[in-house]
Coordinates of C-alpha atoms and ligand atoms in Angstrom, one line a residue:
M250 CA 0.0 0.0 0.0
D251 CA 1.5 3.4 -1.0
D252 CA -0.5 5.6 1.5
P253 CA 0.5 4.7 5.0
D254 CA -2.6 6.5 6.3
I255 CA -5.0 4.9 4.0
A256 CA -7.0 3.1 6.7
E257 CA -7.4 6.4 8.7
N258 CA -8.3 8.3 5.4
L259 CA -10.8 5.7 4.6
V260 CA -12.6 6.0 7.9
D261 CA -12.6 9.9 7.5
A262 CA -14.0 9.5 4.0
L263 CA -17.0 7.4 5.2
V264 CA -18.1 9.9 7.9
L265 CA -21.5 11.5 7.0
P266 CA -22.7 14.9 8.1
D267 CA -25.9 13.2 9.5
G268 CA -23.9 10.4 11.2
S269 CA -22.8 10.4 14.9
P270 CA -19.4 10.2 16.4
N271 CA -20.8 7.6 18.9
L272 CA -22.0 5.4 16.1
R273 CA -20.3 3.5 13.4
P274 CA -19.5 5.7 10.2
V275 CA -21.3 3.0 8.1
H276 CA -23.8 0.5 9.2
A277 CA -24.7 2.9 12.0
I278 CA -28.2 1.6 13.0
G279 CA -28.2 -2.0 14.1
I280 CA -29.6 -4.6 16.5
G281 CA -27.9 -7.5 18.2
A282 CA -29.2 -11.0 18.5
S283 CA -27.8 -14.2 20.1
G284 CA -28.1 -17.8 19.2
F285 CA -25.9 -20.7 18.3
F286 CA -24.2 -22.3 15.3
V287 CA -23.9 -26.1 14.6
A288 CA -21.7 -27.3 11.7
S289 CA -23.0 -29.7 9.1
E290 CA -21.7 -33.3 9.0
V291 CA -19.4 -32.5 6.0
A292 CA -18.1 -29.1 7.3
R293 CA -15.2 -30.8 9.2
D294 CA -14.1 -32.6 6.0
Y295 CA -13.3 -29.1 4.5
C296 CA -12.1 -27.0 7.3
V297 CA -10.4 -27.7 10.7
A298 CA -11.6 -24.6 12.4
E299 CA -13.2 -25.2 15.7
H300 CA -16.7 -24.0 14.8
F301 CA -16.8 -26.5 11.9
Q302 CA -16.3 -29.6 14.1
G303 CA -20.0 -30.1 15.0
A304 CA -20.2 -28.6 18.6
R305 CA -22.8 -26.1 19.4
I306 CA -21.0 -22.7 19.3
P307 CA -22.6 -19.6 20.9
V308 CA -22.9 -16.7 18.5
T309 CA -23.6 -13.0 18.6
V310 CA -25.0 -11.3 15.5
R311 CA -25.4 -7.6 14.7
F312 CA -27.8 -6.8 11.8
S313 CA -27.6 -3.4 10.4
N314 CA -28.7 -0.8 7.8
G315 CA -25.6 0.0 5.5
S316 CA -26.1 3.8 5.7
G317 CA -23.9 5.9 8.1
S318 CA -26.9 8.1 8.8
A319 CA -28.0 8.2 12.5
V320 CA -31.5 8.5 11.3
Q321 CA -33.2 5.1 11.0
H322 CA -35.0 4.6 7.6
D323 CA -35.6 0.8 7.5
G324 CA -37.9 1.1 4.5
W325 CA -35.4 2.9 2.3
S326 CA -33.4 1.0 -0.4
D327 CA -30.1 0.2 1.2
V328 CA -27.6 -2.5 1.7
R329 CA -27.9 -4.5 5.0
G330 CA -25.2 -6.0 7.0
M331 CA -24.9 -9.2 9.2
A332 CA -21.8 -9.3 11.5
T333 CA -21.4 -12.7 13.3
R334 CA -19.1 -13.6 16.1
F335 CA -18.6 -17.2 16.9
H336 CA -17.6 -17.6 20.5
L337 CA -14.9 -20.3 20.6
S338 CA -13.3 -22.2 23.5
Q339 CA -10.8 -20.4 25.9
D340 CA -12.3 -17.0 25.2
A341 CA -11.2 -17.1 21.6
A342 CA -13.5 -15.9 18.8
T343 CA -13.9 -15.6 15.0
D344 CA -15.9 -13.1 13.0
L345 CA -17.7 -13.4 9.8
I346 CA -18.9 -10.0 8.4
A347 CA -21.4 -10.1 5.5
M348 CA -23.7 -7.7 3.6
T349 CA -26.5 -8.1 1.1
L350 CA -24.4 -7.1 -1.9
P351 CA -22.6 -10.1 -3.4
E352 CA -19.8 -8.0 -4.7
F353 CA -17.8 -5.0 -3.4
F354 CA -17.5 -1.7 -5.2
T355 CA -13.8 -1.6 -5.8
P356 CA -10.8 -4.0 -6.0
T357 CA -8.4 -2.1 -3.8
A358 CA -8.2 0.2 -0.8
E359 CA -7.1 3.2 -2.9
T360 CA -9.9 2.9 -5.4
F361 CA -12.4 2.5 -2.6
L362 CA -11.1 5.8 -1.2
D363 CA -11.8 7.5 -4.5
F364 CA -15.2 5.8 -4.6
A365 CA -16.0 7.0 -1.0
K366 CA -15.1 10.5 -1.9
T367 CA -17.2 10.5 -5.2
A368 CA -20.2 8.8 -3.9
R369 CA -20.8 11.3 -1.0
P370 CA -24.5 11.9 -0.5
A371 CA -25.5 14.9 -2.7
S372 CA -28.7 16.9 -2.9
F373 CA -31.5 14.9 -4.6
S374 CA -35.0 16.2 -5.6
R375 CA -37.9 15.0 -7.6
E376 CA -37.5 15.2 -11.3
S377 CA -40.0 17.2 -13.3
P378 CA -42.4 15.1 -15.5
W379 CA -40.7 16.8 -18.5
R380 CA -37.4 15.6 -17.5
K381 CA -38.7 12.1 -17.0
I382 CA -40.2 12.2 -20.6
L383 CA -36.9 13.5 -21.9
D384 CA -35.0 10.7 -20.1
M385 CA -37.2 8.1 -21.8
L386 CA -36.7 9.7 -25.2
L387 CA -32.9 9.5 -24.5
L388 CA -33.5 5.7 -23.5
T389 CA -32.3 6.6 -20.0
L390 CA -34.1 5.4 -16.9
P391 CA -36.0 8.3 -15.2
M392 CA -34.8 9.0 -11.7
R393 CA -37.0 7.4 -8.9
N394 CA -38.8 9.9 -6.8
P395 CA -37.3 10.6 -3.4
Y396 CA -38.9 8.9 -0.3
P397 CA -40.7 11.2 2.0
G398 CA -38.0 13.1 3.8
E399 CA -35.2 12.1 1.5
T400 CA -33.1 15.1 0.4
V401 CA -29.7 13.6 -0.3
R402 CA -28.5 10.3 -1.6
P403 CA -25.1 8.8 -2.9
D404 CA -26.5 7.2 -6.1
E405 CA -25.4 10.0 -8.6
G406 CA -21.9 10.1 -7.4
A407 CA -21.7 6.3 -7.3
M408 CA -23.1 6.1 -10.9
R409 CA -20.6 8.7 -12.2
F410 CA -17.7 6.6 -10.6
A411 CA -19.1 3.4 -12.1
D412 CA -19.3 5.2 -15.6
R413 CA -15.5 5.8 -15.3
N414 CA -14.6 2.6 -13.6
G415 CA -16.1 -0.6 -15.0
Y416 CA -15.3 -2.8 -12.0
A417 CA -17.7 -0.7 -9.9
Q418 CA -20.6 -1.3 -12.2
L419 CA -21.9 -4.5 -10.8
A420 CA -22.1 -3.4 -7.1
V421 CA -23.2 0.1 -7.9
F422 CA -26.2 -1.1 -10.0
Q423 CA -27.1 -3.7 -7.5
A424 CA -26.9 -1.2 -4.6
A425 CA -29.1 1.3 -6.5
S426 CA -31.9 -1.3 -6.9
I427 CA -31.5 -3.5 -3.7
G428 CA -34.7 -2.4 -2.0
A429 CA -35.5 -3.0 1.7
P430 CA -36.0 -6.5 3.2
V431 CA -39.2 -7.3 5.1
S432 CA -37.0 -8.6 7.9
Y433 CA -33.3 -8.8 8.7
V434 CA -33.8 -12.7 8.6
R435 CA -35.4 -12.7 5.2
A436 CA -32.2 -11.5 3.3
T437 CA -29.1 -13.4 2.0
Y438 CA -25.7 -11.9 3.3
H439 CA -22.3 -12.4 1.5
A440 CA -18.9 -12.1 3.2
V441 CA -17.7 -11.1 -0.3
H442 CA -13.9 -11.7 0.2
T443 CA -12.1 -15.0 -0.6
F444 CA -10.8 -16.9 2.5
I445 CA -8.5 -19.9 2.5
V446 CA -9.8 -23.0 4.5
T447 CA -7.5 -25.9 5.5
A448 CA -9.0 -29.5 5.5
P449 CA -7.7 -32.1 7.9
D450 CA -5.6 -33.7 5.2
G451 CA -3.9 -30.3 4.7
A452 CA -5.7 -29.5 1.5
R453 CA -6.2 -25.7 1.2
R454 CA -9.3 -24.3 -0.6
W455 CA -10.1 -20.8 -1.7
V456 CA -13.6 -20.1 -0.6
R457 CA -16.4 -17.5 -0.3
F458 CA -19.1 -17.7 2.4
T459 CA -22.8 -16.6 2.2
W460 CA -25.7 -16.7 4.8
Q461 CA -29.0 -18.0 3.2
P462 CA -32.2 -17.4 5.3
I463 CA -34.1 -20.7 5.8
A464 CA -37.3 -18.6 5.6
G465 CA -36.3 -17.3 2.1
V466 CA -35.6 -14.0 0.8
L467 CA -38.4 -11.3 0.7
T468 CA -37.9 -7.7 -0.3
T469 CA -40.7 -5.0 0.3
D470 CA -41.6 -2.2 -2.1
P471 CA -39.9 0.7 -0.4
K472 CA -42.9 3.0 -1.2
A473 CA -45.4 0.4 0.5
T474 CA -43.4 0.2 3.8
P475 CA -45.8 1.3 6.5
C476 CA -43.2 2.9 8.7
D477 CA -39.5 3.7 8.9
R478 CA -38.6 1.8 11.8
Y479 CA -39.9 -1.8 11.5
L480 CA -36.8 -4.1 11.3
Q481 CA -35.8 -4.0 14.9
K482 CA -39.4 -4.6 16.0
D483 CA -39.8 -7.5 13.5
L484 CA -36.7 -9.2 15.0
H485 CA -38.0 -8.9 18.5
D486 CA -41.5 -10.3 17.3
R487 CA -40.1 -13.1 15.3
L488 CA -37.7 -14.4 18.0
D489 CA -40.4 -14.1 20.7
K490 CA -42.4 -16.6 18.6
G491 CA -39.6 -19.0 17.7
P492 CA -36.0 -19.1 16.3
A493 CA -34.9 -17.8 13.0
C494 CA -32.2 -19.7 10.9
F495 CA -29.6 -19.3 8.3
S496 CA -27.5 -21.9 6.4
L497 CA -23.8 -21.1 5.9
M498 CA -23.0 -21.8 2.4
M499 CA -19.4 -22.1 1.2
S500 CA -18.6 -21.8 -2.6
I501 CA -15.3 -23.3 -3.6
G502 CA -13.2 -21.3 -6.1
E503 CA -11.5 -22.8 -9.1
A504 CA -8.4 -22.0 -11.2
G505 CA -9.1 -18.8 -13.1
D506 CA -11.4 -17.4 -10.4
D507 CA -10.3 -14.1 -8.9
F508 CA -9.4 -14.7 -5.4
N509 CA -8.1 -11.3 -4.5
D510 CA -10.6 -9.0 -6.0
P511 CA -13.9 -8.6 -4.1
S512 CA -15.5 -6.6 -7.0
R513 CA -15.3 -9.8 -9.2
P514 CA -18.0 -12.4 -9.0
W515 CA -17.3 -16.2 -9.5
P516 CA -19.3 -18.3 -12.0
P517 CA -22.5 -19.3 -10.3
H518 CA -22.1 -22.9 -10.8
R519 CA -19.1 -23.3 -8.5
A520 CA -19.4 -26.2 -6.0
R521 CA -21.2 -25.1 -2.8
V522 CA -20.9 -26.8 0.5
M523 CA -23.4 -26.4 3.4
M524 CA -21.2 -25.7 6.4
G525 CA -23.8 -25.5 9.1
T526 CA -26.9 -23.8 10.5
L527 CA -27.2 -20.7 12.6
T528 CA -30.1 -20.5 15.0
L529 CA -31.0 -17.1 16.4
V530 CA -33.0 -17.3 19.5
A531 CA -33.1 -13.9 21.4
V532 CA -32.5 -10.2 21.2
P533 CA -30.4 -9.4 24.2
E534 CA -31.9 -6.7 26.5
D535 CA -28.6 -5.0 26.9
Q536 CA -28.1 -3.8 23.4
V537 CA -25.3 -1.4 24.3
A538 CA -23.1 -4.3 25.5
N539 CA -24.3 -7.0 23.0
C540 CA -24.5 -4.8 19.9
E541 CA -23.4 -1.1 19.9
R542 CA -20.1 -1.4 21.8
L543 CA -19.0 -4.6 20.0
S544 CA -16.2 -4.3 17.5
F545 CA -16.4 -6.9 14.8
N546 CA -13.3 -7.3 12.5
P547 CA -13.1 -9.4 9.3
W548 CA -9.5 -10.1 10.3
L549 CA -10.4 -11.9 13.5
L550 CA -10.0 -15.5 12.2
T551 CA -9.2 -18.8 13.8
K552 CA -6.8 -21.7 13.1
G553 CA -8.1 -23.3 9.8
I554 CA -9.3 -20.1 8.1
E555 CA -6.8 -17.6 6.5
P556 CA -7.3 -14.3 4.7
S557 CA -6.7 -14.2 1.0
D558 CA -4.3 -11.5 -0.4
D559 CA -7.4 -9.4 -1.2
P560 CA -6.1 -5.8 -0.4
V561 CA -9.6 -4.6 0.6
L562 CA -9.9 -7.3 3.3
R563 CA -6.3 -6.3 4.4
V564 CA -7.2 -2.6 4.9
R565 CA -10.3 -3.5 6.8
H566 CA -8.3 -4.9 9.6
E567 CA -6.9 -1.6 10.6
A568 CA -9.9 0.6 9.4
Y569 CA -12.2 -1.2 11.8
E570 CA -9.9 -0.9 14.7
I571 CA -9.6 2.9 14.0
S572 CA -13.3 3.2 13.8
S573 CA -14.0 1.3 17.0
K574 CA -11.7 3.3 19.0
R575 CA -13.1 6.6 17.7
R576 CA -16.7 5.6 18.6
G577 CA -15.6 4.2 22.0
G578 CA -16.3 0.6 21.0
A579 CA -15.1 -2.4 23.2
P580 CA -11.4 -3.1 22.5
C581 CA -11.1 -5.3 19.5
A582 CA -11.0 -9.0 20.3
F583 CA -7.3 -9.2 18.9
S584 CA -6.1 -7.6 22.1
R585 CA -7.3 -10.7 24.1
S586 CA -5.6 -13.2 21.8
Ligands
LIG768 C1 -12.1 -0.8 2.1 C2 -13.3 -1.3 2.4 C3 -14.1 -1.1 3.6 C4 -14.0 -0.1 4.6 C5 -12.9 0.9 4.7 C6 -15.0 -0.4 5.6 C7 -15.2 0.4 6.7 C8 -16.0 0.0 7.7 C9 -16.1 0.7 9.0 C10 -15.1 1.8 9.4 C11 -17.0 0.1 9.7 C12 -17.3 0.5 11.2 C13 -16.6 -0.4 12.1 C14 -16.7 -0.3 13.6 O1 -16.8 1.0 14.0 O2 -16.8 -1.2 14.3 C15 -17.6 -0.9 9.0 C16 -18.7 -1.7 9.3 C17 -19.3 -2.7 8.5 N1 -18.8 -3.0 7.3 FE1 -17.3 -2.3 6.2 N2 -15.8 -1.5 5.2 C18 -15.3 -1.9 4.0 C19 -15.6 -3.0 3.3 C20 -16.7 -3.8 3.7 C21 -17.1 -5.0 2.9 C22 -16.4 -5.6 1.8 C23 -18.2 -5.5 3.7 C24 -19.0 -6.8 3.3 C25 -18.6 -7.9 3.6 C26 -18.5 -4.6 4.7 C27 -19.6 -4.8 5.7 C28 -19.6 -4.1 6.9 C29 -20.6 -4.3 7.9 C30 -21.7 -5.4 7.9 C31 -20.3 -3.5 9.0 C32 -21.1 -3.4 10.2 C33 -20.4 -4.3 11.3 C34 -21.0 -4.3 12.7 O3 -22.2 -4.5 12.7 O4 -20.3 -3.9 13.6 N3 -17.5 -3.6 4.7 N4 -17.1 -0.9 7.7

């Protein structure tokens, strides 16, 4: 990395005027849940990590809205996050951080810094009917109308960036049309980066992880959403009635797949292994300790899982530590290991 302060600069670039120094600069609004993970019968054949050996592993999950705004708008189109901490033996832990976009915006830390600066939320208002007609005549999609209360959005800057940088197009277009889930437990979450897992026979495989909701994916029409704050109540209500489950799927990369670029998808027909089931059972009452103060980090891994050489994954290690310190989060779990 050429810029020694890149992690710091990235965190600075993500801060929004309507964010809060006490909250995360992205994924600011969230809710914690607790439960357990049990690996499938085949998981241990692929990875020696403790949580893939079949024992019941306690987990803490934080679901979040992707925006760094401190104002909660659950019904607005936005990426959602699912950060999972697996609590291992002897006070050790490993994290898996995932989001509803299958690919990231950029291949490197430096290009993400450019992206973050270009895709700052900018003023956004309803297009006139004449402008919409002109758009259609020019074979351009007319701009959607703002949601009630929406005056800024990052989409125009993101689109400008994607026009100039082809690698960003997939994620930018998906983000612009992603919508809002009816529930945090009715969305698919992708860990995006490639990790290397080691099997008991020493075989190393380059893999990508995804959480699939057992209840299936269901997205609302943002305009039909009855209120702006329904996702946290939904999680409480669902878990009061019974558990919510996700399958952890692991896609295995093959020669020719890009292992170090999170903006590049792999072919959809890659072999996938069901690594286990996550069962969420409760929303802890103390959300400060069990959600807001937690400091997840994609670099918090355990024996059997290694990071790939993906430069975006690498910079996240430091960026998340810096961010956690700034907002007064609990010290990162690294300091305990
Ligand atoms: C260079 C790239 C990235 C940077 C600089 C970045 C930066 C950040 C920062 C500063 C936070 C707040 C951390 C904290 O205060 O604890 C955060 C949270 C988060 N990021 Fe990223 N991020 C990047 C890439 C990604 C990617 C690729 C994903 C998807 C896998 C992702 C998903 C999330 C999620 C889900 C959270 C919320 C975690 C939580 O609930 O604590 N980020 N990110």
